[in-house]
Amino acid sequence: MLDQDSNNITYSFCKNNEKEVEEFVGIENYATFKTKGFKGEYKTLYKDFIVKEIDTNGKILSLKENRTNSSFSNELNDRYTTFNLTKINRDTFEVVRKLSKALNVPYNSISYSGLKDKQAISVQKISIRGNYIKELKTLKIRDIFVRNIYPSRKPVKLGSHLGNHFTITIRNLENINNLR
């Protein structure tokens, strides 16, 4: 059960139902001391690690989805431009610096809810103080993609997402007979 009260989100689960909790947080399988291991290479290539933020509604952000709401409204008190940022093999700080320079805005007017791995493909919510919908639609920076641009009343803040969804590729597996 989800109880959303102002800025707090509370989840309730059936008593003693570990399986329900594990599924909710994304644990599908796990190893125990009885489990035989396997060997492989992790994060060999940046595309071996994909990180997608999970928004406060539980939706996993898409790498490619692209909807744009171009109407910035003073009546609705829109003060920020919010969007999904997909970055490839880039550090979050580096990307924010590049956005700041390309849009000619102060670095601290750009906000995000968390840092993402550099050696990865990742998508996360970003917001910029002001109306930058037009500029973001035409922005071209190598390995940085802007999607789902829309106006908002509030900025993205540190921790303003439920978590991250990971897709991990393990290469050159050995002992694969131990996998189920």
Short mmCIF file of N, CA and C in Angstrom, two decimals:
data_model
loop_
_atom_site.label_atom_id
_atom_site.label_comp_id
_atom_site.label_asym_id
_atom_site.label_seq_id
_atom_site.Cartn_x
_atom_site.Cartn_y
_atom_site.Cartn_z
N MET A 1 0.84 -1.18 0.00
CA MET A 1 0.00 0.00 0.00
C MET A 1 0.88 1.24 0.00
N LEU A 2 0.53 2.24 -0.83
CA LEU A 2 1.27 3.49 -0.92
C LEU A 2 0.48 4.59 -0.24
N ASP A 3 1.11 5.31 0.68
CA ASP A 3 0.48 6.43 1.35
C ASP A 3 1.34 7.66 1.08
N GLN A 4 0.81 8.57 0.24
CA GLN A 4 1.59 9.74 -0.14
C GLN A 4 1.03 10.95 0.60
N ASP A 5 1.76 11.43 1.59
CA ASP A 5 1.33 12.55 2.41
C ASP A 5 2.35 13.67 2.27
N SER A 6 1.97 14.78 1.66
CA SER A 6 2.83 15.92 1.36
C SER A 6 4.15 15.46 0.74
N ASN A 7 5.24 15.60 1.45
CA ASN A 7 6.54 15.23 0.90
C ASN A 7 7.01 13.85 1.34
N ASN A 8 6.19 13.14 2.13
CA ASN A 8 6.59 11.83 2.63
C ASN A 8 5.85 10.73 1.89
N ILE A 9 6.56 9.66 1.60
CA ILE A 9 5.96 8.50 0.96
C ILE A 9 6.18 7.31 1.88
N THR A 10 5.10 6.60 2.22
CA THR A 10 5.19 5.44 3.10
C THR A 10 4.64 4.22 2.39
N TYR A 11 5.34 3.11 2.49
CA TYR A 11 4.90 1.85 1.90
C TYR A 11 4.60 0.87 3.02
N SER A 12 3.50 0.15 2.89
CA SER A 12 3.13 -0.87 3.88
C SER A 12 3.06 -2.22 3.19
N PHE A 13 3.51 -3.24 3.88
CA PHE A 13 3.51 -4.59 3.34
C PHE A 13 2.81 -5.53 4.31
N CYS A 14 2.33 -6.64 3.79
CA CYS A 14 1.71 -7.66 4.64
C CYS A 14 2.74 -8.13 5.65
N LYS A 15 2.29 -8.42 6.84
CA LYS A 15 3.17 -8.88 7.90
C LYS A 15 3.91 -10.14 7.50
N ASN A 16 5.20 -10.20 7.79
CA ASN A 16 6.04 -11.38 7.54
C ASN A 16 6.05 -11.82 6.08
N ASN A 17 5.89 -10.90 5.15
CA ASN A 17 5.93 -11.26 3.74
C ASN A 17 7.21 -10.73 3.11
N GLU A 18 8.31 -11.42 3.38
CA GLU A 18 9.61 -11.02 2.86
C GLU A 18 9.64 -11.00 1.34
N LYS A 19 8.97 -11.95 0.71
CA LYS A 19 8.96 -12.05 -0.75
C LYS A 19 8.38 -10.77 -1.38
N GLU A 20 7.31 -10.24 -0.80
CA GLU A 20 6.68 -9.01 -1.31
C GLU A 20 7.65 -7.83 -1.21
N VAL A 21 8.35 -7.72 -0.10
CA VAL A 21 9.32 -6.64 0.09
C VAL A 21 10.47 -6.80 -0.90
N GLU A 22 10.99 -8.01 -1.04
CA GLU A 22 12.10 -8.26 -1.97
C GLU A 22 11.72 -7.91 -3.40
N GLU A 23 10.53 -8.30 -3.83
CA GLU A 23 10.07 -7.97 -5.18
C GLU A 23 9.94 -6.47 -5.35
N PHE A 24 9.43 -5.77 -4.33
CA PHE A 24 9.24 -4.33 -4.40
C PHE A 24 10.57 -3.60 -4.61
N VAL A 25 11.61 -4.03 -3.91
CA VAL A 25 12.91 -3.36 -4.03
C VAL A 25 13.75 -3.91 -5.18
N GLY A 26 13.22 -4.88 -5.91
CA GLY A 26 13.89 -5.36 -7.12
C GLY A 26 14.75 -6.59 -6.94
N ILE A 27 14.67 -7.25 -5.80
CA ILE A 27 15.46 -8.47 -5.59
C ILE A 27 14.67 -9.65 -6.14
N GLU A 28 15.19 -10.25 -7.19
CA GLU A 28 14.53 -11.41 -7.78
C GLU A 28 15.25 -12.70 -7.42
N ASN A 29 16.55 -12.65 -7.31
CA ASN A 29 17.37 -13.81 -6.97
C ASN A 29 18.50 -13.34 -6.07
N TYR A 30 19.01 -14.23 -5.25
CA TYR A 30 20.18 -13.89 -4.47
C TYR A 30 20.96 -15.15 -4.13
N ALA A 31 22.21 -14.94 -3.79
CA ALA A 31 23.09 -16.06 -3.49
C ALA A 31 23.18 -16.25 -1.98
N THR A 32 23.36 -17.49 -1.57
CA THR A 32 23.58 -17.80 -0.16
C THR A 32 24.90 -18.54 -0.06
N PHE A 33 25.31 -18.88 1.15
CA PHE A 33 26.58 -19.60 1.31
C PHE A 33 26.52 -20.97 0.64
N LYS A 34 25.33 -21.48 0.36
CA LYS A 34 25.19 -22.77 -0.31
C LYS A 34 25.26 -22.64 -1.83
N THR A 35 25.13 -21.42 -2.33
CA THR A 35 25.12 -21.19 -3.78
C THR A 35 26.53 -21.24 -4.34
N LYS A 36 26.72 -22.03 -5.39
CA LYS A 36 28.02 -22.04 -6.06
C LYS A 36 28.10 -20.80 -6.94
N GLY A 37 29.24 -20.19 -6.98
CA GLY A 37 29.41 -18.95 -7.73
C GLY A 37 29.74 -19.15 -9.19
N PHE A 38 29.88 -18.05 -9.87
CA PHE A 38 30.34 -18.04 -11.25
C PHE A 38 31.30 -16.87 -11.38
N LYS A 39 32.03 -16.85 -12.46
CA LYS A 39 33.03 -15.82 -12.68
C LYS A 39 32.71 -15.11 -13.99
N GLY A 40 32.95 -13.81 -14.02
CA GLY A 40 32.73 -13.04 -15.24
C GLY A 40 33.31 -11.64 -15.10
N GLU A 41 33.24 -10.88 -16.19
CA GLU A 41 33.76 -9.52 -16.21
C GLU A 41 32.60 -8.53 -16.16
N TYR A 42 32.72 -7.60 -15.24
CA TYR A 42 31.67 -6.62 -14.95
C TYR A 42 32.13 -5.24 -15.41
N LYS A 43 31.25 -4.49 -16.08
CA LYS A 43 31.54 -3.14 -16.58
C LYS A 43 32.75 -3.11 -17.50
N THR A 44 32.83 -4.07 -18.41
CA THR A 44 33.91 -4.07 -19.40
C THR A 44 33.73 -2.89 -20.34
N LEU A 45 32.50 -2.66 -20.77
CA LEU A 45 32.15 -1.54 -21.65
C LEU A 45 31.12 -0.67 -20.94
N TYR A 46 31.07 0.61 -21.28
CA TYR A 46 30.10 1.49 -20.63
C TYR A 46 28.66 1.00 -20.84
N LYS A 47 28.39 0.36 -21.99
CA LYS A 47 27.02 -0.09 -22.26
C LYS A 47 26.65 -1.35 -21.47
N ASP A 48 27.59 -1.89 -20.70
CA ASP A 48 27.32 -3.05 -19.85
C ASP A 48 26.58 -2.66 -18.57
N PHE A 49 26.46 -1.37 -18.32
CA PHE A 49 25.84 -0.89 -17.08
C PHE A 49 24.84 0.21 -17.44
N ILE A 50 23.56 -0.07 -17.30
CA ILE A 50 22.52 0.90 -17.65
C ILE A 50 21.77 1.25 -16.37
N VAL A 51 21.67 2.56 -16.09
CA VAL A 51 21.02 3.04 -14.88
C VAL A 51 19.86 3.95 -15.28
N LYS A 52 18.66 3.62 -14.78
CA LYS A 52 17.47 4.43 -15.05
C LYS A 52 16.84 4.82 -13.73
N GLU A 53 16.62 6.11 -13.53
CA GLU A 53 15.95 6.54 -12.30
C GLU A 53 14.51 6.04 -12.27
N ILE A 54 14.03 5.83 -11.06
CA ILE A 54 12.63 5.48 -10.83
C ILE A 54 11.98 6.71 -10.20
N ASP A 55 11.00 7.30 -10.89
CA ASP A 55 10.39 8.53 -10.37
C ASP A 55 9.50 8.25 -9.16
N THR A 56 8.97 9.31 -8.57
CA THR A 56 8.19 9.16 -7.33
C THR A 56 6.87 8.43 -7.54
N ASN A 57 6.46 8.24 -8.79
CA ASN A 57 5.26 7.45 -9.08
C ASN A 57 5.60 5.98 -9.34
N GLY A 58 6.88 5.63 -9.25
CA GLY A 58 7.31 4.26 -9.47
C GLY A 58 7.60 3.94 -10.93
N LYS A 59 7.57 4.95 -11.79
CA LYS A 59 7.83 4.73 -13.22
C LYS A 59 9.34 4.77 -13.48
N ILE A 60 9.82 3.78 -14.22
CA ILE A 60 11.23 3.74 -14.61
C ILE A 60 11.40 4.65 -15.82
N LEU A 61 12.31 5.61 -15.74
CA LEU A 61 12.53 6.53 -16.86
C LEU A 61 13.03 5.76 -18.07
N SER A 62 12.62 6.21 -19.25
CA SER A 62 13.02 5.56 -20.50
C SER A 62 14.21 6.28 -21.11
N LEU A 63 15.09 5.51 -21.74
CA LEU A 63 16.23 6.11 -22.43
C LEU A 63 15.80 6.86 -23.68
N LYS A 64 14.71 6.43 -24.31
CA LYS A 64 14.35 6.97 -25.62
C LYS A 64 13.03 7.74 -25.69
N GLU A 65 12.14 7.55 -24.72
CA GLU A 65 10.84 8.22 -24.78
C GLU A 65 11.03 9.73 -24.92
N ASN A 66 10.25 10.36 -25.81
CA ASN A 66 10.45 11.79 -26.05
C ASN A 66 9.12 12.51 -26.23
N ARG A 67 8.61 13.05 -25.15
CA ARG A 67 7.42 13.90 -25.20
C ARG A 67 7.84 15.28 -24.75
N THR A 68 7.30 16.31 -25.38
CA THR A 68 7.64 17.67 -24.97
C THR A 68 6.37 18.49 -24.81
N ASN A 69 6.25 19.14 -23.66
CA ASN A 69 5.16 20.07 -23.41
C ASN A 69 5.80 21.45 -23.45
N SER A 70 5.55 22.18 -24.51
CA SER A 70 6.27 23.44 -24.72
C SER A 70 5.60 24.66 -24.12
N SER A 71 4.49 24.48 -23.42
CA SER A 71 3.78 25.66 -22.90
C SER A 71 4.19 25.96 -21.46
N PHE A 72 5.03 26.95 -21.30
CA PHE A 72 5.47 27.44 -20.00
C PHE A 72 4.39 28.41 -19.54
N SER A 73 3.85 28.26 -18.35
CA SER A 73 2.69 29.03 -17.92
C SER A 73 2.96 29.81 -16.64
N ASN A 74 2.81 31.13 -16.73
CA ASN A 74 2.94 31.96 -15.53
C ASN A 74 1.75 31.75 -14.60
N GLU A 75 0.57 31.47 -15.19
CA GLU A 75 -0.63 31.23 -14.38
C GLU A 75 -0.46 30.00 -13.50
N LEU A 76 0.23 28.99 -14.02
CA LEU A 76 0.45 27.76 -13.25
C LEU A 76 1.69 27.86 -12.36
N ASN A 77 2.32 29.03 -12.38
CA ASN A 77 3.50 29.28 -11.55
C ASN A 77 4.72 28.45 -11.98
N ASP A 78 4.83 28.15 -13.27
CA ASP A 78 5.98 27.40 -13.77
C ASP A 78 7.25 28.25 -13.60
N ARG A 79 8.25 27.66 -12.96
CA ARG A 79 9.50 28.38 -12.73
C ARG A 79 10.72 27.59 -13.19
N TYR A 80 10.50 26.32 -13.53
CA TYR A 80 11.62 25.45 -13.89
C TYR A 80 11.33 24.70 -15.18
N THR A 81 12.38 24.34 -15.87
CA THR A 81 12.27 23.44 -17.01
C THR A 81 12.86 22.12 -16.55
N THR A 82 12.06 21.07 -16.63
CA THR A 82 12.47 19.74 -16.18
C THR A 82 12.52 18.81 -17.38
N PHE A 83 13.47 17.88 -17.36
CA PHE A 83 13.63 16.97 -18.50
C PHE A 83 14.37 15.71 -18.07
N ASN A 84 14.30 14.71 -18.94
CA ASN A 84 15.09 13.49 -18.75
C ASN A 84 16.41 13.69 -19.48
N LEU A 85 17.49 13.45 -18.78
CA LEU A 85 18.82 13.56 -19.37
C LEU A 85 19.41 12.16 -19.51
N THR A 86 19.73 11.79 -20.74
CA THR A 86 20.43 10.53 -20.97
C THR A 86 21.88 10.88 -21.26
N LYS A 87 22.79 10.24 -20.54
CA LYS A 87 24.21 10.49 -20.77
C LYS A 87 24.92 9.17 -21.00
N ILE A 88 25.91 9.21 -21.87
CA ILE A 88 26.65 8.00 -22.22
C ILE A 88 28.11 8.20 -21.83
N ASN A 89 28.57 7.38 -20.87
CA ASN A 89 29.97 7.39 -20.44
C ASN A 89 30.43 8.79 -20.01
N ARG A 90 29.57 9.47 -19.28
CA ARG A 90 29.86 10.83 -18.82
C ARG A 90 29.57 10.95 -17.33
N ASP A 91 30.35 11.74 -16.66
CA ASP A 91 30.18 12.06 -15.25
C ASP A 91 29.06 13.09 -15.10
N THR A 92 28.24 12.99 -14.06
CA THR A 92 27.13 13.92 -13.85
C THR A 92 27.63 15.36 -13.73
N PHE A 93 28.71 15.59 -12.97
CA PHE A 93 29.24 16.95 -12.81
C PHE A 93 29.69 17.52 -14.16
N GLU A 94 30.35 16.70 -14.96
CA GLU A 94 30.81 17.13 -16.28
C GLU A 94 29.62 17.53 -17.16
N VAL A 95 28.56 16.74 -17.12
CA VAL A 95 27.37 17.03 -17.93
C VAL A 95 26.71 18.32 -17.47
N VAL A 96 26.60 18.54 -16.17
CA VAL A 96 26.00 19.77 -15.66
C VAL A 96 26.85 20.97 -16.08
N ARG A 97 28.18 20.85 -16.04
CA ARG A 97 29.05 21.95 -16.52
C ARG A 97 28.80 22.24 -17.99
N LYS A 98 28.69 21.18 -18.80
CA LYS A 98 28.45 21.37 -20.24
C LYS A 98 27.08 22.01 -20.50
N LEU A 99 26.06 21.58 -19.77
CA LEU A 99 24.73 22.20 -19.91
C LEU A 99 24.78 23.67 -19.50
N SER A 100 25.44 23.95 -18.39
CA SER A 100 25.56 25.32 -17.90
C SER A 100 26.21 26.22 -18.95
N LYS A 101 27.28 25.75 -19.54
CA LYS A 101 27.99 26.53 -20.56
C LYS A 101 27.15 26.68 -21.83
N ALA A 102 26.56 25.59 -22.31
CA ALA A 102 25.79 25.63 -23.56
C ALA A 102 24.56 26.52 -23.45
N LEU A 103 23.94 26.55 -22.27
CA LEU A 103 22.72 27.34 -22.08
C LEU A 103 22.99 28.70 -21.47
N ASN A 104 24.25 28.95 -21.13
CA ASN A 104 24.67 30.21 -20.52
C ASN A 104 23.87 30.49 -19.23
N VAL A 105 23.83 29.48 -18.35
CA VAL A 105 23.15 29.61 -17.06
C VAL A 105 24.14 29.27 -15.95
N PRO A 106 23.94 29.81 -14.76
CA PRO A 106 24.83 29.46 -13.65
C PRO A 106 24.75 27.96 -13.34
N TYR A 107 25.87 27.39 -12.99
CA TYR A 107 25.96 25.96 -12.66
C TYR A 107 24.93 25.58 -11.59
N ASN A 108 24.78 26.44 -10.58
CA ASN A 108 23.89 26.11 -9.45
C ASN A 108 22.40 26.29 -9.77
N SER A 109 22.06 26.71 -10.99
CA SER A 109 20.64 26.79 -11.36
C SER A 109 20.15 25.47 -11.95
N ILE A 110 21.06 24.50 -12.07
CA ILE A 110 20.73 23.16 -12.59
C ILE A 110 20.73 22.19 -11.42
N SER A 111 19.64 21.44 -11.29
CA SER A 111 19.56 20.50 -10.16
C SER A 111 19.16 19.11 -10.62
N TYR A 112 19.52 18.12 -9.80
CA TYR A 112 19.27 16.71 -10.10
C TYR A 112 19.09 15.98 -8.78
N SER A 113 18.52 14.77 -8.85
CA SER A 113 18.22 14.08 -7.59
C SER A 113 19.31 13.14 -7.13
N GLY A 114 20.33 12.92 -7.94
CA GLY A 114 21.42 12.05 -7.51
C GLY A 114 22.47 11.90 -8.59
N LEU A 115 23.62 11.43 -8.19
CA LEU A 115 24.72 11.19 -9.13
C LEU A 115 24.54 9.82 -9.76
N LYS A 116 24.96 9.70 -10.99
CA LYS A 116 24.91 8.42 -11.71
C LYS A 116 26.34 8.04 -12.10
N ASP A 117 26.56 6.75 -12.27
CA ASP A 117 27.88 6.24 -12.65
C ASP A 117 28.36 6.88 -13.94
N LYS A 118 29.67 7.12 -14.02
CA LYS A 118 30.24 7.65 -15.25
C LYS A 118 30.30 6.56 -16.32
N GLN A 119 30.87 5.42 -15.97
CA GLN A 119 31.04 4.35 -16.96
C GLN A 119 29.72 3.59 -17.09
N ALA A 120 28.76 4.24 -17.77
CA ALA A 120 27.41 3.68 -17.90
C ALA A 120 26.62 4.47 -18.93
N ILE A 121 25.47 3.94 -19.26
CA ILE A 121 24.44 4.71 -19.95
C ILE A 121 23.40 4.96 -18.87
N SER A 122 23.05 6.22 -18.64
CA SER A 122 22.10 6.50 -17.57
C SER A 122 21.08 7.55 -18.01
N VAL A 123 19.93 7.49 -17.36
CA VAL A 123 18.88 8.49 -17.58
C VAL A 123 18.40 8.97 -16.22
N GLN A 124 18.27 10.29 -16.09
CA GLN A 124 17.86 10.88 -14.83
C GLN A 124 17.11 12.19 -15.08
N LYS A 125 16.31 12.59 -14.09
CA LYS A 125 15.60 13.87 -14.17
C LYS A 125 16.54 15.00 -13.79
N ILE A 126 16.42 16.10 -14.53
CA ILE A 126 17.21 17.31 -14.29
C ILE A 126 16.24 18.49 -14.37
N SER A 127 16.51 19.56 -13.62
CA SER A 127 15.72 20.77 -13.80
C SER A 127 16.64 21.98 -13.84
N ILE A 128 16.16 23.01 -14.54
CA ILE A 128 16.90 24.27 -14.67
C ILE A 128 15.94 25.39 -14.30
N ARG A 129 16.41 26.32 -13.48
CA ARG A 129 15.58 27.47 -13.10
C ARG A 129 15.37 28.34 -14.34
N GLY A 130 14.11 28.54 -14.71
CA GLY A 130 13.77 29.36 -15.87
C GLY A 130 13.19 28.54 -17.01
N ASN A 131 12.83 29.23 -18.08
CA ASN A 131 12.24 28.59 -19.25
C ASN A 131 13.32 28.34 -20.31
N TYR A 132 13.70 27.08 -20.46
CA TYR A 132 14.73 26.69 -21.44
C TYR A 132 14.22 25.62 -22.39
N ILE A 133 12.90 25.54 -22.54
CA ILE A 133 12.31 24.51 -23.39
C ILE A 133 12.83 24.63 -24.82
N LYS A 134 12.78 25.82 -25.38
CA LYS A 134 13.21 26.04 -26.77
C LYS A 134 14.69 25.67 -26.96
N GLU A 135 15.53 26.12 -26.04
CA GLU A 135 16.97 25.86 -26.14
C GLU A 135 17.28 24.37 -26.01
N LEU A 136 16.59 23.70 -25.10
CA LEU A 136 16.84 22.27 -24.88
C LEU A 136 16.40 21.42 -26.07
N LYS A 137 15.35 21.86 -26.77
CA LYS A 137 14.87 21.11 -27.95
C LYS A 137 15.94 21.03 -29.03
N THR A 138 16.79 22.05 -29.12
CA THR A 138 17.80 22.10 -30.18
C THR A 138 19.22 21.84 -29.68
N LEU A 139 19.36 21.54 -28.41
CA LEU A 139 20.68 21.32 -27.80
C LEU A 139 21.37 20.10 -28.41
N LYS A 140 22.62 20.28 -28.78
CA LYS A 140 23.40 19.17 -29.32
C LYS A 140 24.76 19.14 -28.63
N ILE A 141 24.92 18.14 -27.75
CA ILE A 141 26.20 17.90 -27.07
C ILE A 141 26.47 16.42 -27.21
N ARG A 142 27.68 16.08 -27.60
CA ARG A 142 28.04 14.68 -27.83
C ARG A 142 27.77 13.82 -26.60
N ASP A 143 27.09 12.70 -26.82
CA ASP A 143 26.79 11.69 -25.79
C ASP A 143 25.87 12.19 -24.68
N ILE A 144 25.15 13.29 -24.95
CA ILE A 144 24.18 13.82 -24.00
C ILE A 144 22.88 14.04 -24.77
N PHE A 145 21.78 13.48 -24.25
CA PHE A 145 20.50 13.56 -24.95
C PHE A 145 19.43 14.06 -23.99
N VAL A 146 18.64 15.02 -24.45
CA VAL A 146 17.58 15.61 -23.65
C VAL A 146 16.24 15.13 -24.19
N ARG A 147 15.39 14.62 -23.29
CA ARG A 147 14.08 14.08 -23.67
C ARG A 147 13.03 14.54 -22.66
N ASN A 148 11.76 14.40 -23.05
CA ASN A 148 10.63 14.69 -22.15
C ASN A 148 10.77 16.03 -21.43
N ILE A 149 10.87 17.08 -22.20
CA ILE A 149 11.04 18.44 -21.66
C ILE A 149 9.66 18.97 -21.26
N TYR A 150 9.57 19.52 -20.06
CA TYR A 150 8.30 20.11 -19.63
C TYR A 150 8.53 21.16 -18.54
N PRO A 151 7.61 22.13 -18.44
CA PRO A 151 7.71 23.13 -17.38
C PRO A 151 7.24 22.55 -16.05
N SER A 152 7.77 23.08 -14.95
CA SER A 152 7.35 22.61 -13.63
C SER A 152 7.43 23.75 -12.61
N ARG A 153 6.66 23.60 -11.56
CA ARG A 153 6.67 24.61 -10.49
C ARG A 153 7.85 24.42 -9.54
N LYS A 154 8.27 23.16 -9.40
CA LYS A 154 9.32 22.85 -8.42
C LYS A 154 10.53 22.24 -9.11
N PRO A 155 11.70 22.44 -8.53
CA PRO A 155 12.91 21.83 -9.12
C PRO A 155 13.05 20.37 -8.71
N VAL A 156 13.85 19.65 -9.44
CA VAL A 156 14.28 18.32 -9.02
C VAL A 156 15.23 18.55 -7.85
N LYS A 157 15.10 17.78 -6.79
CA LYS A 157 15.96 17.94 -5.62
C LYS A 157 16.68 16.64 -5.32
N LEU A 158 17.77 16.75 -4.59
CA LEU A 158 18.54 15.59 -4.18
C LEU A 158 17.63 14.59 -3.47
N GLY A 159 17.61 13.36 -3.95
CA GLY A 159 16.79 12.32 -3.35
C GLY A 159 15.33 12.31 -3.78
N SER A 160 14.98 13.12 -4.78
CA SER A 160 13.56 13.20 -5.18
C SER A 160 13.19 12.13 -6.21
N HIS A 161 13.69 10.94 -6.00
CA HIS A 161 13.29 9.78 -6.82
C HIS A 161 13.27 8.57 -5.89
N LEU A 162 12.57 7.51 -6.32
CA LEU A 162 12.45 6.33 -5.44
C LEU A 162 13.70 5.47 -5.43
N GLY A 163 14.48 5.52 -6.50
CA GLY A 163 15.67 4.69 -6.59
C GLY A 163 16.12 4.58 -8.03
N ASN A 164 16.89 3.56 -8.30
CA ASN A 164 17.43 3.34 -9.64
C ASN A 164 17.16 1.91 -10.09
N HIS A 165 16.96 1.75 -11.38
CA HIS A 165 16.78 0.43 -12.00
C HIS A 165 18.07 0.15 -12.77
N PHE A 166 18.69 -0.99 -12.51
CA PHE A 166 19.97 -1.34 -13.13
C PHE A 166 19.81 -2.49 -14.10
N THR A 167 20.46 -2.39 -15.24
CA THR A 167 20.62 -3.51 -16.16
C THR A 167 22.12 -3.73 -16.28
N ILE A 168 22.57 -4.90 -15.88
CA ILE A 168 24.01 -5.18 -15.81
C ILE A 168 24.34 -6.36 -16.72
N THR A 169 25.34 -6.18 -17.56
CA THR A 169 25.82 -7.25 -18.42
C THR A 169 27.12 -7.79 -17.84
N ILE A 170 27.19 -9.10 -17.69
CA ILE A 170 28.43 -9.74 -17.23
C ILE A 170 28.97 -10.53 -18.41
N ARG A 171 30.20 -10.25 -18.78
CA ARG A 171 30.82 -10.87 -19.96
C ARG A 171 31.80 -11.97 -19.56
N ASN A 172 32.10 -12.83 -20.54
CA ASN A 172 33.08 -13.91 -20.38
C ASN A 172 32.80 -14.76 -19.14
N LEU A 173 31.56 -15.22 -19.05
CA LEU A 173 31.15 -16.03 -17.91
C LEU A 173 31.87 -17.38 -17.86
N GLU A 174 32.23 -17.77 -16.65
CA GLU A 174 32.78 -19.10 -16.39
C GLU A 174 31.89 -19.75 -15.34
N ASN A 175 31.87 -21.06 -15.30
CA ASN A 175 31.05 -21.82 -14.35
C ASN A 175 29.56 -21.52 -14.55
N ILE A 176 29.13 -21.39 -15.81
CA ILE A 176 27.73 -21.05 -16.06
C ILE A 176 26.77 -22.17 -15.69
N ASN A 177 27.27 -23.35 -15.47
CA ASN A 177 26.40 -24.44 -15.02
C ASN A 177 25.85 -24.18 -13.62
N ASN A 178 26.51 -23.27 -12.89
CA ASN A 178 26.05 -22.92 -11.54
C ASN A 178 24.88 -21.93 -11.58
N LEU A 179 24.59 -21.38 -12.75
CA LEU A 179 23.48 -20.42 -12.88
C LEU A 179 22.18 -21.16 -13.08
N ARG A 180 21.11 -20.63 -12.52
CA ARG A 180 19.78 -21.21 -12.74
C ARG A 180 18.93 -20.24 -13.48
#
